[in-house]
Amino acid sequence: MDKWEYSESIESDSIVSIQAKYGHFIDGKFSTPNSKNYLKTVSPSTEEVLASISIGNEKDVDKAVNAAKEGFKRWSKTPPSERAKYLYKLARLIQERSREFAVLESMDGGKPIKESRDFDLPQVAANFFYFAGWADKLDISWGTKEMKPYGVVGQIIPWNFPLLMLAWKVAPALATGNTVVLKPAETTPLTALLFAELCEEVDLPKGVFNLVTGDGTTGAELVNHEGISKIAFTGSTSVGKYIQNAVGERDIGLTLELGGKAANIVYNDAALDQAVEGVVNGIFFNQGHVCCAGSRLLLQEDIHDEFINKLEKRMQTLRVGNPLDKNTDIGAINSKEQLEKITSLVNEGVNDGGELFQIECELPSTGYWYKPSLFTNVQPSYNIAREEIFGPVLTTLTFRTPEEAVEIANNTEYGLSAGIWTEKGSKILWTADRLDAGVIWANTFNKFDPSSPFGGYKESGFGREGGRHGLLSYLKVRS
Ligand code: NDP
C-alpha cells in the first residue's frame, strides 16, 4: 500500500523556554554548582545544543544529600494528608503545563510528540494523583503496626522516559515520607529541571526534592554517599550490577529496574491483524527504547510467512522523522552513542546470518535516525536474539508447540515482560503461568497503569514500581 499524502503538522516549540545554563535544584532553590564542569544536552533530531548542564561533583551531591537529610526531619513528620496535598498540586500543575512538558521531552529526547503528549504526560500526572491518594492510607493498608520511610532516597533515572521515570520514583517516595536526591540521565535532563520549577511553584518544603544533574560519575557519587538510605535505579544491567556491588556491604534499601529482551508470542489461532498491530506497538513504540519492549517475536511456525508478510506491509507505513510533527510514528534515536550501539548489533546480526528487512524511507540529513528493522532467519544463539538492542529492531524466532514457545521465551538472562497472542483464554493462562517475566500482556502490549506493579525477574532487576507493591519499595515495615 502506498503511503497517503499528508501535510506536516508541526507542534510549535514557542511554548518552551530553555535557559542557556542550569545549576542544581537543592534545598528548594536553584543554586550555582560547585563543579565547574558542564555538558551539553542536544536535540537528537537536529543536533542543536539546547543547554549546558552542570556535571555535579562530590560536593554538589553532598550538599543535596545534606539538604534532603534536613528536609526529611520535617517531611517525615508532616501529616500524610498534608503530604498528599503537595502531590495533588504537582499533579494538577503537570496537567496544566502538559503541552510544555511534552514539547520539551520530544526536543530533548527525540520521541514523537504524539507519544510524549498522549502517553508520557498523562501517565506522569496519573502517577502523582495515584500516589497522592495513598499517602494517608499507608498504616491501614497492610495491617501492620508501623510503616516507616527509609530517609534520603537516591534516585537515578534513564533517558528513555525521562519525566515518567521521575514520576514513577518521586511520587511514591514523597508519598511515603522519604526525601529525594534525583540524578536524571545526561542526555535528557530538561524535563526534570522543569519539574524542579514546579516544586518551587507549589512551595514544596525545602530539601524534600533535590536534583543534581550530571553523568555517570555524578550517579556514582550519589550511590556512594553515606547519607543515602535507599537507592532506586532504572537503567542498564551493567550499571545495575555495579550499584548492587557498591552498596552490597551497606545497610540500605535497593531496587533495580534493568534491561529486558521480551518475547512476544503469537500462536497460530491469534487474530493476526490485531497481533501485527500489537507487535508493531511492542517494538516500535518510543523507537524501541523501552526496557519491556517486545523485541523477540516468537511466531508459531505455520503462520510465519503470512505474519511476516503482513508485518512488513504494516512497517512500511510507519513515518520516521521530526519528533514535533504530529504525524510522526518513529522519532530520533536518543543519542549518537545509542545509534552506534544499534548499528553495531544489527551489523553483527547480518554477519551471523540473520535476514534483515528495513523499511524504505528517507531519513533526515541531520540528527540520529534508524530505520524500523526486522530480522528473520535467526538462531536463538545470535546476539540479536539475546542482547537488549534498545532500538527499533525486531528479531523473529519460530516455535512449533506451546512447550517450545515457553522454552524459547525463557531462554534469556532477562525476565521483565512478555506478550501472548491467542484466541484461547486457557492457552493464555497456561503460557503465562510458565513464563519467567514480571509483567505479561495478553492480546495487547505496552499497557501501563499506576496501580499495576512493574518490575522484573532474573537480570531484569528486583523490587516493584507502581501499585501498592511499589509503595513497599519505599517503606520499612515493622509489626
Ligand atoms: P545507563 O545504565 O548507563 O544509564 C542509566 C542512568 O545511570 C543514567 O542516569 C546514567 O547517567 C547513570 N549512571 C551511569 N553510570 C553510573 C554509575 N556508575 N553509577 C551510578 N549511575 C550511573 O544506561 P545508558 O544510558 O548507558 O544506556 C546503555 C544501555 O542500557 C542501553 O542501550 C539499553 O540497553 C540499556 N538501558 C536500559 C534502560 C531501562 O529502562 N532498563 C534505560 C536506559 C538504558 P548518564 O546518563 O550520565 O550516563
Tab-separated table of C-alpha atoms and ligand atoms in Angstrom, residues 156-160 183-187 214-216 219-220 223 233-236 239 242-243 257-259 291 338 341 388-390, ligand 1:
chain	number	residue	atom	x	y	z
A	156	ILE	CA	18.959	7.522	39.219
A	157	ILE	CA	16.892	7.513	36.062
A	158	PRO	CA	17.467	6.812	32.349
A	159	TRP	CA	16.770	8.700	29.128
A	160	ASN	CA	14.001	6.689	27.512
A	183	LYS	CA	20.046	12.290	39.092
A	184	PRO	CA	18.492	12.408	35.607
A	185	ALA	CA	20.255	10.983	32.541
A	186	GLU	CA	22.838	13.249	30.924
A	187	THR	CA	21.072	13.278	27.531
A	214	GLY	CA	25.420	15.149	35.646
A	215	ASP	CA	26.776	11.975	34.113
A	216	GLY	CA	27.693	8.539	35.405
A	219	GLY	CA	25.402	8.953	39.734
A	220	ALA	CA	28.289	7.063	41.333
A	223	VAL	CA	25.342	5.789	45.155
A	233	PHE	CA	17.811	2.817	39.843
A	234	THR	CA	16.482	2.288	36.336
A	235	GLY	CA	18.948	1.693	33.519
A	236	SER	CA	21.324	-0.855	32.091
A	239	VAL	CA	25.327	-0.235	35.839
A	242	TYR	CA	27.871	-2.023	39.651
A	243	ILE	CA	25.409	-0.346	42.044
A	257	GLU	CA	14.763	-1.902	37.197
A	258	LEU	CA	17.075	-3.096	34.438
A	259	GLY	CA	17.004	-4.368	30.891
A	291	CYS	CA	13.047	-1.880	28.697
A	338	GLN	CA	22.869	4.647	21.201
A	341	LYS	CA	25.192	0.552	19.557
A	388	GLU	CA	18.982	-5.734	24.517
A	389	ILE	CA	19.290	-3.656	21.314
A	390	PHE	CA	17.131	-0.849	22.712
B	1	NDP	P1	22.976	3.614	31.967
B	1	NDP	O1	22.587	2.452	32.792
B	1	NDP	O2	24.412	3.967	31.881
B	1	NDP	O3	22.223	4.937	32.469
B	1	NDP	C1	21.166	4.992	33.389
B	1	NDP	C2	21.433	6.053	34.440
B	1	NDP	O4	22.522	5.666	35.272
B	1	NDP	C3	21.838	7.407	33.861
B	1	NDP	O5	21.326	8.434	34.664
B	1	NDP	C4	23.347	7.331	33.936
B	1	NDP	O6	23.983	8.575	33.868
B	1	NDP	C5	23.529	6.675	35.293
B	1	NDP	N1	24.824	6.060	35.503
B	1	NDP	C6	25.750	5.677	34.578
B	1	NDP	N2	26.818	5.120	35.191
B	1	NDP	C7	26.573	5.156	36.522
B	1	NDP	C8	27.299	4.730	37.681
B	1	NDP	N3	28.478	4.147	37.580
B	1	NDP	N4	26.740	4.923	38.889
B	1	NDP	C9	25.531	5.488	39.010
B	1	NDP	N5	24.804	5.931	37.957
B	1	NDP	C10	25.310	5.751	36.724
B	1	NDP	O7	22.380	3.423	30.524
B	1	NDP	P2	22.944	4.033	29.161
B	1	NDP	O8	22.380	5.374	29.032
B	1	NDP	O9	24.432	3.922	29.086
B	1	NDP	O10	22.336	3.019	28.110
B	1	NDP	C11	23.052	1.819	27.809
B	1	NDP	C12	22.092	0.666	27.608
B	1	NDP	O11	21.365	0.449	28.800
B	1	NDP	C13	21.032	0.899	26.542
B	1	NDP	O12	21.497	0.601	25.285
B	1	NDP	C14	19.947	-0.031	26.992
B	1	NDP	O13	20.218	-1.340	26.516
B	1	NDP	C15	20.073	-0.014	28.500
B	1	NDP	N6	19.091	0.887	29.131
B	1	NDP	C16	18.049	0.332	29.776
B	1	NDP	C17	17.084	1.136	30.339
B	1	NDP	C18	15.913	0.562	31.045
B	1	NDP	O14	14.901	1.243	31.159
B	1	NDP	N7	16.008	-0.627	31.570
B	1	NDP	C19	17.143	2.586	30.243
B	1	NDP	C20	18.329	3.091	29.603
B	1	NDP	C21	19.244	2.245	29.061
B	1	NDP	P3	24.358	9.106	32.389
B	1	NDP	O15	23.121	9.295	31.640
B	1	NDP	O16	25.029	10.368	32.640
B	1	NDP	O17	25.272	8.081	31.797
